[in-house]
mmCIF file of C-alpha atoms in Angstrom:
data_model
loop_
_atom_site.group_PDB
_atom_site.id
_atom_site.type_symbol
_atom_site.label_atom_id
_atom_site.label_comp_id
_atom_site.label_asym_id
_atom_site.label_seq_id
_atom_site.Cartn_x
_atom_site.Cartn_y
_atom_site.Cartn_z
ATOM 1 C CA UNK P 1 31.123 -38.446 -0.197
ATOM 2 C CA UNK P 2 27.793 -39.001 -1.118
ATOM 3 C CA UNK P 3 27.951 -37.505 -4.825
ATOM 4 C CA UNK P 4 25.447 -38.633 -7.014
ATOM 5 C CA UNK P 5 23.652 -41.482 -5.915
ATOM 6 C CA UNK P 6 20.730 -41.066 -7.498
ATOM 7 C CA UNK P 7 22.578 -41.756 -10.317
ATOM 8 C CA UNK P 8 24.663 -44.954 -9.211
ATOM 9 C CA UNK P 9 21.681 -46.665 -8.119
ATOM 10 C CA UNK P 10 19.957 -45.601 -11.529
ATOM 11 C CA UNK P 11 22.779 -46.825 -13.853
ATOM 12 C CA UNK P 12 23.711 -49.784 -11.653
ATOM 13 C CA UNK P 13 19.818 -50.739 -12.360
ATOM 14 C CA UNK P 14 20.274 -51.139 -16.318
ATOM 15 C CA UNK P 15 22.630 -53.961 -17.127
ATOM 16 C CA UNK P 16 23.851 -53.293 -20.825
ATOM 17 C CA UNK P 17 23.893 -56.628 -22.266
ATOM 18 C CA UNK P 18 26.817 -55.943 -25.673
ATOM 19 C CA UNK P 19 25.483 -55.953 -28.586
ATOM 20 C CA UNK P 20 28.145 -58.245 -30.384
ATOM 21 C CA UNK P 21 28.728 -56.506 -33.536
ATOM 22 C CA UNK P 22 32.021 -55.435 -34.292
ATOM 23 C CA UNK P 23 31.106 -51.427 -33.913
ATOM 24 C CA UNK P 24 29.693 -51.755 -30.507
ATOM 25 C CA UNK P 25 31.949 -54.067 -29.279
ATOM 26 C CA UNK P 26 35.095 -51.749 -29.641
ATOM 27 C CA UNK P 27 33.279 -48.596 -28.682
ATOM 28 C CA UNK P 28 32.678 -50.390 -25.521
ATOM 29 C CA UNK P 29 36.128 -51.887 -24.799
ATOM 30 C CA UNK P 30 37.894 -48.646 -25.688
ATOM 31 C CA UNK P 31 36.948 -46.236 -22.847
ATOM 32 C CA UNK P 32 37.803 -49.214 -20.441
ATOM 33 C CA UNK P 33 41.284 -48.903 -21.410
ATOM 34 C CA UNK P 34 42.119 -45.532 -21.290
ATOM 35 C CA UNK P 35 40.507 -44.381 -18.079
ATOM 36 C CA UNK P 36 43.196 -46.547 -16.696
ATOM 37 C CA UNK P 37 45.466 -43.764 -16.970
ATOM 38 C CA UNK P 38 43.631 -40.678 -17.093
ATOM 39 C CA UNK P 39 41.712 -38.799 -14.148
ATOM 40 C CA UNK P 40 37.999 -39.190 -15.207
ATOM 41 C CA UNK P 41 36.516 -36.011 -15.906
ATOM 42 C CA UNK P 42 34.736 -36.903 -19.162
ATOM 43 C CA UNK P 43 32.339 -39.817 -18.614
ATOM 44 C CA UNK P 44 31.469 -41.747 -21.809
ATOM 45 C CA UNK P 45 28.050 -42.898 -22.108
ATOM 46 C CA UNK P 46 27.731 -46.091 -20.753
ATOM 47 C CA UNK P 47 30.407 -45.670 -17.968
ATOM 48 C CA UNK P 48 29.553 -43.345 -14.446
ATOM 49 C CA UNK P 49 31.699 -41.726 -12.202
ATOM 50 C CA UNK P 50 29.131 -41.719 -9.935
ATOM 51 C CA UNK P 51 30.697 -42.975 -6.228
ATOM 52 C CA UNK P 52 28.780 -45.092 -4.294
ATOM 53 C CA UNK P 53 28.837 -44.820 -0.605
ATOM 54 C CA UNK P 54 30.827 -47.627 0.602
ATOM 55 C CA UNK P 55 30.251 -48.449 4.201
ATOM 56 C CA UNK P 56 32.550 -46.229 6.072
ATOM 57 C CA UNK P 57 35.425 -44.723 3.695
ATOM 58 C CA UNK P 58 35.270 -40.912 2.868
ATOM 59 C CA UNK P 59 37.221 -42.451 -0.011
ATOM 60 C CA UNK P 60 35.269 -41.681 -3.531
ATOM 61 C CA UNK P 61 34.977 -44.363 -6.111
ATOM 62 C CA UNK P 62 34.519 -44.594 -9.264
ATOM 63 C CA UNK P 63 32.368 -47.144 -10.383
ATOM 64 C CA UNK P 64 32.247 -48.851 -13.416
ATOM 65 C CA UNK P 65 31.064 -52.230 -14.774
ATOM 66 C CA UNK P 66 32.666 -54.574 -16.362
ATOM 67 C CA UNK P 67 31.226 -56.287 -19.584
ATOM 68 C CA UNK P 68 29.624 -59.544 -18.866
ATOM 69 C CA UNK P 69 32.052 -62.429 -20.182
ATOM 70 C CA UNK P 70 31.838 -62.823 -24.078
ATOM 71 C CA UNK P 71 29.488 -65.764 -24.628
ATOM 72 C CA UNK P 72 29.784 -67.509 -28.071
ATOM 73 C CA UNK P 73 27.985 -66.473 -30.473
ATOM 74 C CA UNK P 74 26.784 -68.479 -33.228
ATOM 75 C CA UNK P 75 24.540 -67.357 -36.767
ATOM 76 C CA UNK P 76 21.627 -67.919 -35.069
ATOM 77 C CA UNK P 77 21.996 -66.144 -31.423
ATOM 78 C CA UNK P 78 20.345 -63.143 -30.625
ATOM 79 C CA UNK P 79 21.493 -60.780 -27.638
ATOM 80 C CA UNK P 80 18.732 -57.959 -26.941
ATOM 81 C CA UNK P 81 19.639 -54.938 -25.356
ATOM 82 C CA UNK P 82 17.945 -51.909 -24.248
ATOM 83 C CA UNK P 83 19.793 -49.755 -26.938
ATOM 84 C CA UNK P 84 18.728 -51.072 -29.647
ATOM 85 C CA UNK P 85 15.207 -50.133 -30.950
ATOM 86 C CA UNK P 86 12.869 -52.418 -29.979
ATOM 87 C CA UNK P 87 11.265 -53.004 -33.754
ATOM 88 C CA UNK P 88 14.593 -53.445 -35.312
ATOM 89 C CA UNK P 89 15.810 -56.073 -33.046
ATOM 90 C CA UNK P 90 12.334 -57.680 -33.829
ATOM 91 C CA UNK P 91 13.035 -57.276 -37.440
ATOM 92 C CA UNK P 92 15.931 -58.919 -36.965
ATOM 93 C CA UNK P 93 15.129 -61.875 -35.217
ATOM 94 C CA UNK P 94 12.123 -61.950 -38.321
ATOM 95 C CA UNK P 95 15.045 -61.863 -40.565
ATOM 96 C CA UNK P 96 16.936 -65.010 -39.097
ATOM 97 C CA UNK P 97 13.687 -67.095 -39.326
ATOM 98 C CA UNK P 98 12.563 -66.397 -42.378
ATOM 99 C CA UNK P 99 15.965 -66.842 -44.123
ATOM 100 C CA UNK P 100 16.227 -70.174 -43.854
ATOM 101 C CA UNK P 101 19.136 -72.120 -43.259
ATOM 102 C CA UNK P 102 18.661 -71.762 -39.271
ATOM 103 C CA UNK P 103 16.375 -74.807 -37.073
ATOM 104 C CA UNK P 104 15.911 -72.485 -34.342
ATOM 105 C CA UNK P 105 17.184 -68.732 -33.171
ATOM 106 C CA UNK P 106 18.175 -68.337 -29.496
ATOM 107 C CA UNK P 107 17.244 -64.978 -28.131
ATOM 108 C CA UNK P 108 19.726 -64.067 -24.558
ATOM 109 C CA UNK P 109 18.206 -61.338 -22.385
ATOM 110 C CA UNK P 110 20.161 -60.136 -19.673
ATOM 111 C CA UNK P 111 18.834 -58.088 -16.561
ATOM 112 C CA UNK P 112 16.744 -55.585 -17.894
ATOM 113 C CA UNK P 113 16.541 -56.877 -21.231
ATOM 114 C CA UNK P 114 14.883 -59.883 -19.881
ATOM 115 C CA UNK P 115 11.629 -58.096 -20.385
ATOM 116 C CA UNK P 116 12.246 -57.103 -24.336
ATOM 117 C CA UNK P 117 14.024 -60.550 -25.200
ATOM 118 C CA UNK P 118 10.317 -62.309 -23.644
ATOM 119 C CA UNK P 119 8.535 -59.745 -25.668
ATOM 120 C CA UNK P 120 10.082 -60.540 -29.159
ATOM 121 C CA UNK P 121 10.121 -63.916 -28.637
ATOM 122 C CA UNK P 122 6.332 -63.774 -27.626
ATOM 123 C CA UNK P 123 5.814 -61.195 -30.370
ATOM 124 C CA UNK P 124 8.059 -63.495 -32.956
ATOM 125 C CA UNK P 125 5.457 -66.487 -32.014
ATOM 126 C CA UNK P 126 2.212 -64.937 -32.441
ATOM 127 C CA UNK P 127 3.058 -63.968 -36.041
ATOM 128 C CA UNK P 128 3.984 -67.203 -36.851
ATOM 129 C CA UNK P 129 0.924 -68.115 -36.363
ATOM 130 C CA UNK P 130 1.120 -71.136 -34.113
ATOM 131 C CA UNK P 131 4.146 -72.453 -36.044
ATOM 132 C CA UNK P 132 6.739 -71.598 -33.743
ATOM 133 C CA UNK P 133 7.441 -73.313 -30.317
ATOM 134 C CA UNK P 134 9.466 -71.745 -27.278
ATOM 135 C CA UNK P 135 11.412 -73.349 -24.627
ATOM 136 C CA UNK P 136 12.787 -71.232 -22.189
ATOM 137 C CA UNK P 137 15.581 -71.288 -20.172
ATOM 138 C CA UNK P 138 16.658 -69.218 -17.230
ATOM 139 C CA UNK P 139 20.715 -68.769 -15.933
ATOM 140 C CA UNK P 140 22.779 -66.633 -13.609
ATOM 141 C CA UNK P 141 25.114 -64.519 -14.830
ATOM 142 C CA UNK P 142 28.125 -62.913 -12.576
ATOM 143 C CA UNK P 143 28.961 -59.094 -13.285
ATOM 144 C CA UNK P 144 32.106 -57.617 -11.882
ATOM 145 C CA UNK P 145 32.002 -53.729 -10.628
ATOM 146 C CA UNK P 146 35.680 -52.019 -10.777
ATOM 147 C CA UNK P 147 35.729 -49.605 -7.779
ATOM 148 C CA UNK P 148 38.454 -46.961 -8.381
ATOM 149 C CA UNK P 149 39.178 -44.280 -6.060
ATOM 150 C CA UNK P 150 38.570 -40.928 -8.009
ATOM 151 C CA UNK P 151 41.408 -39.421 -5.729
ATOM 152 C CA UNK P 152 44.854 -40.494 -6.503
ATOM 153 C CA UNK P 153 45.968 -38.879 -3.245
ATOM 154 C CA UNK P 154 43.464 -40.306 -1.251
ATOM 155 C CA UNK P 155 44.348 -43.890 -0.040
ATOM 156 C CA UNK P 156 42.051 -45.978 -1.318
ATOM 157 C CA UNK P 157 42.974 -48.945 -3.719
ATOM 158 C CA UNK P 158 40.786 -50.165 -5.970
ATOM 159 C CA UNK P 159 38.330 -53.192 -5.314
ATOM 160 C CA UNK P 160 36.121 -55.193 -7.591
ATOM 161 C CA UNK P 161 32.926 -56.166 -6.641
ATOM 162 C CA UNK P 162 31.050 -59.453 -8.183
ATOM 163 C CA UNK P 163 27.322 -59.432 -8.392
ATOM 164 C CA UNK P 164 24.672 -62.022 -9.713
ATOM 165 C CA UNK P 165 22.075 -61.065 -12.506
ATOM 166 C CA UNK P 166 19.465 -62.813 -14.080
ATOM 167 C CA UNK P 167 19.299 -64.122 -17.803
ATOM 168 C CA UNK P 168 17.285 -65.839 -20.380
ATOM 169 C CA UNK P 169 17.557 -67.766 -23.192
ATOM 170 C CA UNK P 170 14.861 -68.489 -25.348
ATOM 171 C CA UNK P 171 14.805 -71.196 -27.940
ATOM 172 C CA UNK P 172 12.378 -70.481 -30.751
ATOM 173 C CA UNK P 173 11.874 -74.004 -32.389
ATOM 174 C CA UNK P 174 9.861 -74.520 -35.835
ATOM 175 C CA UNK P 175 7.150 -77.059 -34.449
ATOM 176 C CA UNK P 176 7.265 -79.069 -37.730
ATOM 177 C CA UNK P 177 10.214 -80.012 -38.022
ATOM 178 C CA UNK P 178 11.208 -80.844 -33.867
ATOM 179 C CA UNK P 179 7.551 -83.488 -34.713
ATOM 180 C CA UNK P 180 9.211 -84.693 -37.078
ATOM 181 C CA UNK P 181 12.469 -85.565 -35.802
ATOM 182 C CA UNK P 182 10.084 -86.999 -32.908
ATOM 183 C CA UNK P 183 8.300 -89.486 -34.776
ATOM 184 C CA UNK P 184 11.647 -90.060 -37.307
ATOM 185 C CA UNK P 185 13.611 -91.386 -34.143
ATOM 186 C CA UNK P 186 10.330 -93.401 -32.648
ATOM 187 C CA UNK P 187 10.175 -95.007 -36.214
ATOM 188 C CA UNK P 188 13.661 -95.881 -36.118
ATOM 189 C CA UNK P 189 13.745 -97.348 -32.619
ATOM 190 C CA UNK P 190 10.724 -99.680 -33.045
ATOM 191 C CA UNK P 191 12.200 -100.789 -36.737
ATOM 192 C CA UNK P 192 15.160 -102.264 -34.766
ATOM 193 C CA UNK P 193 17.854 -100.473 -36.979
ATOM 194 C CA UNK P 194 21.584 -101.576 -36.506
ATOM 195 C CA UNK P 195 22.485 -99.311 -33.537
ATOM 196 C CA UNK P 196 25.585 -97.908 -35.484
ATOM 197 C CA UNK P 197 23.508 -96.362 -37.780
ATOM 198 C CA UNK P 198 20.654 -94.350 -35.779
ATOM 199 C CA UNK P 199 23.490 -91.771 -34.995
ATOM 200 C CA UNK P 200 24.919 -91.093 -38.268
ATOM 201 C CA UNK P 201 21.192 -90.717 -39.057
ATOM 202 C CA UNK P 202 19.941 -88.483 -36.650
ATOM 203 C CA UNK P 203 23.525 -86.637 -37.254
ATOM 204 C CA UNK P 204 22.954 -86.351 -40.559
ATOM 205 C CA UNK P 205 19.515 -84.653 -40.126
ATOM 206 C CA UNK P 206 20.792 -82.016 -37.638
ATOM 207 C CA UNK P 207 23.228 -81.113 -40.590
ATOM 208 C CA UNK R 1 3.774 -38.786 -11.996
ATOM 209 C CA UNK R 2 0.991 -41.513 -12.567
ATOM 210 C CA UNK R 3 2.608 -45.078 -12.518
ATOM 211 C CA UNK R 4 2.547 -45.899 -16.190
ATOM 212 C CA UNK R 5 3.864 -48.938 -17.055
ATOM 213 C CA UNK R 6 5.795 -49.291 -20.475
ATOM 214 C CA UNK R 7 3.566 -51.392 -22.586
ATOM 215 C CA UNK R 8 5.737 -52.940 -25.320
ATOM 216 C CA UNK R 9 2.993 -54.769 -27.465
ATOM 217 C CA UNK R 10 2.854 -52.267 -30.475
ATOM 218 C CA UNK R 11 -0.999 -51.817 -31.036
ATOM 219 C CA UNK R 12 -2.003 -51.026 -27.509
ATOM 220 C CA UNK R 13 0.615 -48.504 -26.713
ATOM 221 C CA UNK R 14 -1.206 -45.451 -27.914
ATOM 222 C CA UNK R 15 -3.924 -46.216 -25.769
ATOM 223 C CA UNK R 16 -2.211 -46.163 -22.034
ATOM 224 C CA UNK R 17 0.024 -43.786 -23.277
ATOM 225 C CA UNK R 18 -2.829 -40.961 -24.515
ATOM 226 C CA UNK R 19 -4.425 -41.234 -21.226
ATOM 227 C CA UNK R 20 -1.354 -40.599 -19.154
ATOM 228 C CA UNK R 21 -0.996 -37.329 -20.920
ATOM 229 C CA UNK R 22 -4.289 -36.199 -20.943
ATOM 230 C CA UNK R 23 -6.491 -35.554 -18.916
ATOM 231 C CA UNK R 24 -7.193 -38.677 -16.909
ATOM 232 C CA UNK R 25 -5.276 -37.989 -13.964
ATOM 233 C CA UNK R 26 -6.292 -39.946 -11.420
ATOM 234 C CA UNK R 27 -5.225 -43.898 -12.066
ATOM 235 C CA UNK R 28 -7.017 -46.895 -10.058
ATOM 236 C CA UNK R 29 -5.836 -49.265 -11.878
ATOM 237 C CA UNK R 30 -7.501 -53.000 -10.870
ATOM 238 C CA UNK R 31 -6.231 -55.779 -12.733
ATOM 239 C CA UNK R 32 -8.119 -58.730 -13.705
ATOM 240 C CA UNK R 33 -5.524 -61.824 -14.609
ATOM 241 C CA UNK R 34 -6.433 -64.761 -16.730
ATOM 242 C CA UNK R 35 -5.138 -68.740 -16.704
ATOM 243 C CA UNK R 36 -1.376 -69.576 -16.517
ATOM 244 C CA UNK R 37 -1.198 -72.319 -18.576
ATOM 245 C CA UNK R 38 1.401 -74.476 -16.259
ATOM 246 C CA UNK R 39 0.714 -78.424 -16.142
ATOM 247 C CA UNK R 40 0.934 -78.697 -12.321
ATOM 248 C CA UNK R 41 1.331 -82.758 -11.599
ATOM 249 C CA UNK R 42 0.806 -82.857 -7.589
ATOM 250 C CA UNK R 43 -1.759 -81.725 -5.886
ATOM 251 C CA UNK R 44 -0.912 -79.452 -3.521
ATOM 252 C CA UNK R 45 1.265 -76.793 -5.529
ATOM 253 C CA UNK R 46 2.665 -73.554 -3.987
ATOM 254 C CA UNK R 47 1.708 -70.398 -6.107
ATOM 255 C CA UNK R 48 3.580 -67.736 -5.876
ATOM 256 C CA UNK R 49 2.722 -64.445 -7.842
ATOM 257 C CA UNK R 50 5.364 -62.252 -7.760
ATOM 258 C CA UNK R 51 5.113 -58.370 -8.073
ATOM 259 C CA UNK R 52 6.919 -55.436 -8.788
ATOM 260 C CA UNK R 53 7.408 -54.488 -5.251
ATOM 261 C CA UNK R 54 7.661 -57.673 -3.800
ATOM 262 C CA UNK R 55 10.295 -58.435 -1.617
ATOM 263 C CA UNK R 56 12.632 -61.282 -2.637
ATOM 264 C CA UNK R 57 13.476 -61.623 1.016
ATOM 265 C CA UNK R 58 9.890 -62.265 2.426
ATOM 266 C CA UNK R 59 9.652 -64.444 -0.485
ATOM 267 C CA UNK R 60 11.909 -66.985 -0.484
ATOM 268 C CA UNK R 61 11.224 -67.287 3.130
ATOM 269 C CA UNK R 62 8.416 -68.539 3.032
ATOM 270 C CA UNK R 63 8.741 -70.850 0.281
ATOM 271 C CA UNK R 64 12.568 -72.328 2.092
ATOM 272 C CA UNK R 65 10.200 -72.749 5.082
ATOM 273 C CA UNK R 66 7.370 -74.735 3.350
ATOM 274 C CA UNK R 67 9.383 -76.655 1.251
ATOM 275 C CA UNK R 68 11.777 -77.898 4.059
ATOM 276 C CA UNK R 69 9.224 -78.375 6.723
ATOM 277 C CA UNK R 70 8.726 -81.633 7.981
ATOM 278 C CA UNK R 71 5.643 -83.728 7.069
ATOM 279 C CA UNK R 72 3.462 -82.941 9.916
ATOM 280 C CA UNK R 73 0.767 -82.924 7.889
ATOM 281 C CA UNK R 74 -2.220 -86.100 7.669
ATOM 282 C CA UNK R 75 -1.202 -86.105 3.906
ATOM 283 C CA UNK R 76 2.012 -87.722 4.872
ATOM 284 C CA UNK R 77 4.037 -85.213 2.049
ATOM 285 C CA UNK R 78 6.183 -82.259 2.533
ATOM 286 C CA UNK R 79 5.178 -79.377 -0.504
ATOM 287 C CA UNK R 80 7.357 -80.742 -3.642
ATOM 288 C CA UNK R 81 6.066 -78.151 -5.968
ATOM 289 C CA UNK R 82 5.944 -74.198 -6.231
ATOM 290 C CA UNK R 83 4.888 -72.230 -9.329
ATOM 291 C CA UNK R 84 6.026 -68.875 -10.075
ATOM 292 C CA UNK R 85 4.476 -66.530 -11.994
ATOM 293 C CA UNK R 86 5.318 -62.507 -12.729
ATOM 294 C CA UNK R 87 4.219 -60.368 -15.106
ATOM 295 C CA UNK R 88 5.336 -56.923 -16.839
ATOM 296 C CA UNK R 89 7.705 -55.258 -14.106
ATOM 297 C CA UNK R 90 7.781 -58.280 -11.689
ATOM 298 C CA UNK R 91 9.066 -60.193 -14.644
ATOM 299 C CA UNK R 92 12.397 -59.937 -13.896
ATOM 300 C CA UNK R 93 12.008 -60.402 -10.351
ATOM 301 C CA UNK R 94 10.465 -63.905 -10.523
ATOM 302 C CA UNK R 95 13.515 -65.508 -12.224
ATOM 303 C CA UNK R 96 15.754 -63.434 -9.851
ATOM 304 C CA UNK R 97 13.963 -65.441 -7.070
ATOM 305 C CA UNK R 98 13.916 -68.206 -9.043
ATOM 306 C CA UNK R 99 17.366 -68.468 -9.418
ATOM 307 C CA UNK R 100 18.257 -67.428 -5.896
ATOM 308 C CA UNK R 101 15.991 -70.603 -4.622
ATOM 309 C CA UNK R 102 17.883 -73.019 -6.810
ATOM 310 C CA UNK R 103 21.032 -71.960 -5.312
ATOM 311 C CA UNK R 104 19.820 -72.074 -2.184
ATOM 312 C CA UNK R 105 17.735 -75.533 -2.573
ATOM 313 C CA UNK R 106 19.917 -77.493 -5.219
ATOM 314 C CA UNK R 107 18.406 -80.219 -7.413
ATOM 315 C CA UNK R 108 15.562 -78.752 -8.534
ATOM 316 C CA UNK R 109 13.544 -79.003 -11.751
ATOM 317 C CA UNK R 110 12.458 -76.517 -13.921
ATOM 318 C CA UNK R 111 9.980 -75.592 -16.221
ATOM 319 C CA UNK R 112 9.341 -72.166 -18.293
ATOM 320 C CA UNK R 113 6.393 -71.122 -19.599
ATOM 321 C CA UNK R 114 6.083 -68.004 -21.303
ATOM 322 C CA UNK R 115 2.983 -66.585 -22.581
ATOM 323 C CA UNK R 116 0.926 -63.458 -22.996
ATOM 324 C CA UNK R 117 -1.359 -61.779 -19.985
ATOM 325 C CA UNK R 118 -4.219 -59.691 -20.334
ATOM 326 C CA UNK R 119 -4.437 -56.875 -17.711
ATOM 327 C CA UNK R 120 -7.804 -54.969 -17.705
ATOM 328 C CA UNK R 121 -6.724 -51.407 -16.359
ATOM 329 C CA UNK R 122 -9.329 -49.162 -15.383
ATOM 330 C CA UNK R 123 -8.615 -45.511 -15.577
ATOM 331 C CA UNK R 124 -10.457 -43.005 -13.733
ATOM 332 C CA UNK R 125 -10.771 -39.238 -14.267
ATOM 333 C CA UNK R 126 -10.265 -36.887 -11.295
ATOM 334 C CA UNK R 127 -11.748 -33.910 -12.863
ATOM 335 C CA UNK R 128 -15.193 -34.697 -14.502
ATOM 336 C CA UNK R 129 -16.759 -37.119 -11.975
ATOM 337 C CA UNK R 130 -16.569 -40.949 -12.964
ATOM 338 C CA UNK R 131 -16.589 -41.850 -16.458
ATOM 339 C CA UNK R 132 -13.960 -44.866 -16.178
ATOM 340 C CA UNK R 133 -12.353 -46.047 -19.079
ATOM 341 C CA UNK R 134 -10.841 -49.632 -18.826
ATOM 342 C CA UNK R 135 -8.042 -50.604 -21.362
ATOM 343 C CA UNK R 136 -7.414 -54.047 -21.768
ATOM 344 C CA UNK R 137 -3.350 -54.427 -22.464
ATOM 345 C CA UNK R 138 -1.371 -57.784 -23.114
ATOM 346 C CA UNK R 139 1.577 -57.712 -20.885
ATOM 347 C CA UNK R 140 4.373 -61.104 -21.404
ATOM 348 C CA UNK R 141 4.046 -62.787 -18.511
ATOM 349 C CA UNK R 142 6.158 -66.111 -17.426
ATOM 350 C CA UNK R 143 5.037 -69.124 -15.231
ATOM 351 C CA UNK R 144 8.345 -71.250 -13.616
ATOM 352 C CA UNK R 145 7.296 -74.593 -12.290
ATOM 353 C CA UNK R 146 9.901 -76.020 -9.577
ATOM 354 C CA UNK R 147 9.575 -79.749 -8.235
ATOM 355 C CA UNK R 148 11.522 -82.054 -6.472
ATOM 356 C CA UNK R 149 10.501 -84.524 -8.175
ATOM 357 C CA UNK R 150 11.421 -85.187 -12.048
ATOM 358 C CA UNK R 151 9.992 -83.498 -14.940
ATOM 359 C CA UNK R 152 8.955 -84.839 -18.603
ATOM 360 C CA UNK R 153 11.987 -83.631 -20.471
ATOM 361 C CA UNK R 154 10.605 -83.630 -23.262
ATOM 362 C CA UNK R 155 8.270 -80.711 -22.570
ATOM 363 C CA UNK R 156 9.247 -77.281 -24.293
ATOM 364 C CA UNK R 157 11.184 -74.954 -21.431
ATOM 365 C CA UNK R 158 12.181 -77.861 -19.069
ATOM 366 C CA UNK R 159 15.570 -77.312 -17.478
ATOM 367 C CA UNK R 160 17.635 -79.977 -15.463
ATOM 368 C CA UNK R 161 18.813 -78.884 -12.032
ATOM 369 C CA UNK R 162 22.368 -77.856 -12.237
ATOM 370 C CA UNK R 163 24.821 -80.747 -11.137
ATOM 371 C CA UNK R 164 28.053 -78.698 -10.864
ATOM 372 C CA UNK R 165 28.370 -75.007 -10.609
ATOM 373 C CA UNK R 166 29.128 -73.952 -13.834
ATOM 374 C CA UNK R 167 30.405 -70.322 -12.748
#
């Protein structure tokens, strides 16, 4: 009944946020799929058969998480996990400002990673050197447990359970160029400009 | 095993992590915090500090019970703003509580600060008498402002109260 809950409670501690590369992203949708069918006697990595008491059934479940819902993801987002290295998900982020082409990198922590994603961004503004500019914002984000009896015999049918997690998303803004915009639009405004104009302007310098 | 808290800033990581492995057993570690750089506007603000083992529960009753307590006072005003602030491990825990209080109180502003915390540990050695060391360590920290009452929104890490629920 009681099989492993040190582990259960440890694993359902670390929220994996997915990295969204195309390697990780099947590795992590694949063992989903086939422990459909088969008894699980191998765990994969990121998956536990540990069986968390629930209430009152002698039933044993198997319980595994489902992957948060894909969020879009555009050039310049950043999902940390706690996988990754720390320093190459720093150089990465390093990468994304300094090439150009990007305003402003997002950086998504979820759970756990709330911590790391904090850190780079912190890290990420002090060697700037004062250029960079964060704005943080914080979210909820609903995770869905699959509870699947490990017994086949057993009666127990399988439940889902829905639990709330915290994220992050940090904005890392070049300070320049968001004063600039600033005093563009004030300039604009107190010329009196045609109104049709002021978007396709301001649209135009988002481009 | 000592309580040695992961220290992500690259430089100061050899330092905390030597002395857990040597031979300063014994760990007293007092912290000395600095400013949290938050603009408060009223004057009477609610600070929370939120810690690794706090409770959410004991938490967020008190601040449901000050902010929704009738104005009894001679000021005339109910509390309109709390700050929270967390550091290192109880960094995840103060948006957790954050977010569980806008749920619970809706239309609510928000504003993020994140910045960088210096904690002065002192470590102290069990086996040759008292010669403490103290390692200072920068540890991210963040500082959540909520108010009733409307924010600048112009400010870096402002957030508008959610009108719909977007789940």
């Amino acid at each position: 009944m009681l099989v492993n809950r040190n582990a259960s409670t440890q694993t359902t501690r670390f929220i994996i946020w997915p990295h969204l590369q195309p390697g990780t992203q099947r590795n992590m949708t694949e063992p989903r799929n086939s422990r459909l069918s088969t008894i699980p006697q191998t765990a994969p990595a990121h998956t536990d058969s540990a069986s968390p008491a629930v209430e009152m059934d002698p039933v044993e479940y198997t319980l595994r998480k489902r992957l948060p819902r894909k969020l879009p993801k555009r050039r310049n987002d950043v999902y940390v996990n706690m996988k990754t290295d720390f320093r190459a998900q720093l150089a990465r982020c390093q990468k994304l400002l300094e090439g150009g082409g990007h305003r402003e990198i997002c950086v998504h922590g979820l759970g756990l990673a709330i911590n790391r994603a904090i850190n780079i961004a912190l890290q990420l503004q002090a060697s700037s050197q004062g250029a960079l500019q964060l704005a943080a914002n914080t979210s909820t984000v609903e995770l869905v447990d699959d509870l699947e009896p490990e017994d086949p015999e057993e009666a127990g049918e399988p439940m889902t359970r829905t639990r709330n997690n915290s994220a992050i998303h940090i904005k890392l803004l070049p300070l320049l160029r968001g004063w600039l915009y600033l005093s563009l639009s004030t300039l604009l405004t107190a010329a009196s400009v045609q109104v049709n104009s002021v978007p396709h302007l301001s649209f135009a310098y988002t481009n | 095993m000592e309580p040695q808290p992961p220290s992500f800033s690259q430089n100061l990581q050899p330092a905390s992590s030597k002395l857990g492995q040597s031979h300063f057993r014994r760990v007293s570690c007092t912290e000395e915090s600095s400013h949290y750089p938050i603009p408060s506007t009223a004057a009477d603000v609610l600070h929370m500090r939120v810690k690794e083992g706090s409770k959410i529960h004991n938490l967020l009753r008190l601040v449901t019970a000050r902010l929704q307590e009738e104005r009894r006072d001679s000021s005339g005003r109910s509390l309109r703003q709390v700050v929270f602030t967390g550091s290192g491990r109880g960094l995840t825990k103060t948006i957790t509580c954050v977010e569980i209080l806008k749920r619970k109180i809706g239309g609510l502003h928000q504003l993020n600060k994140l910045y960088y915390k210096t904690v002065n540990e002192v470590w102290e050695n069990a086996q040759q008498g008292a010669p403490a060391v103290t390692v200072p360590k920068t540890v991210p920290a963040i500082s959540i402002l909520l108010s009733k009452d409307p924010l600048d929104p112009q400010e870096p890490g402002y957030q508008p109260p959610e009108t719909q629920k977007s789940m």
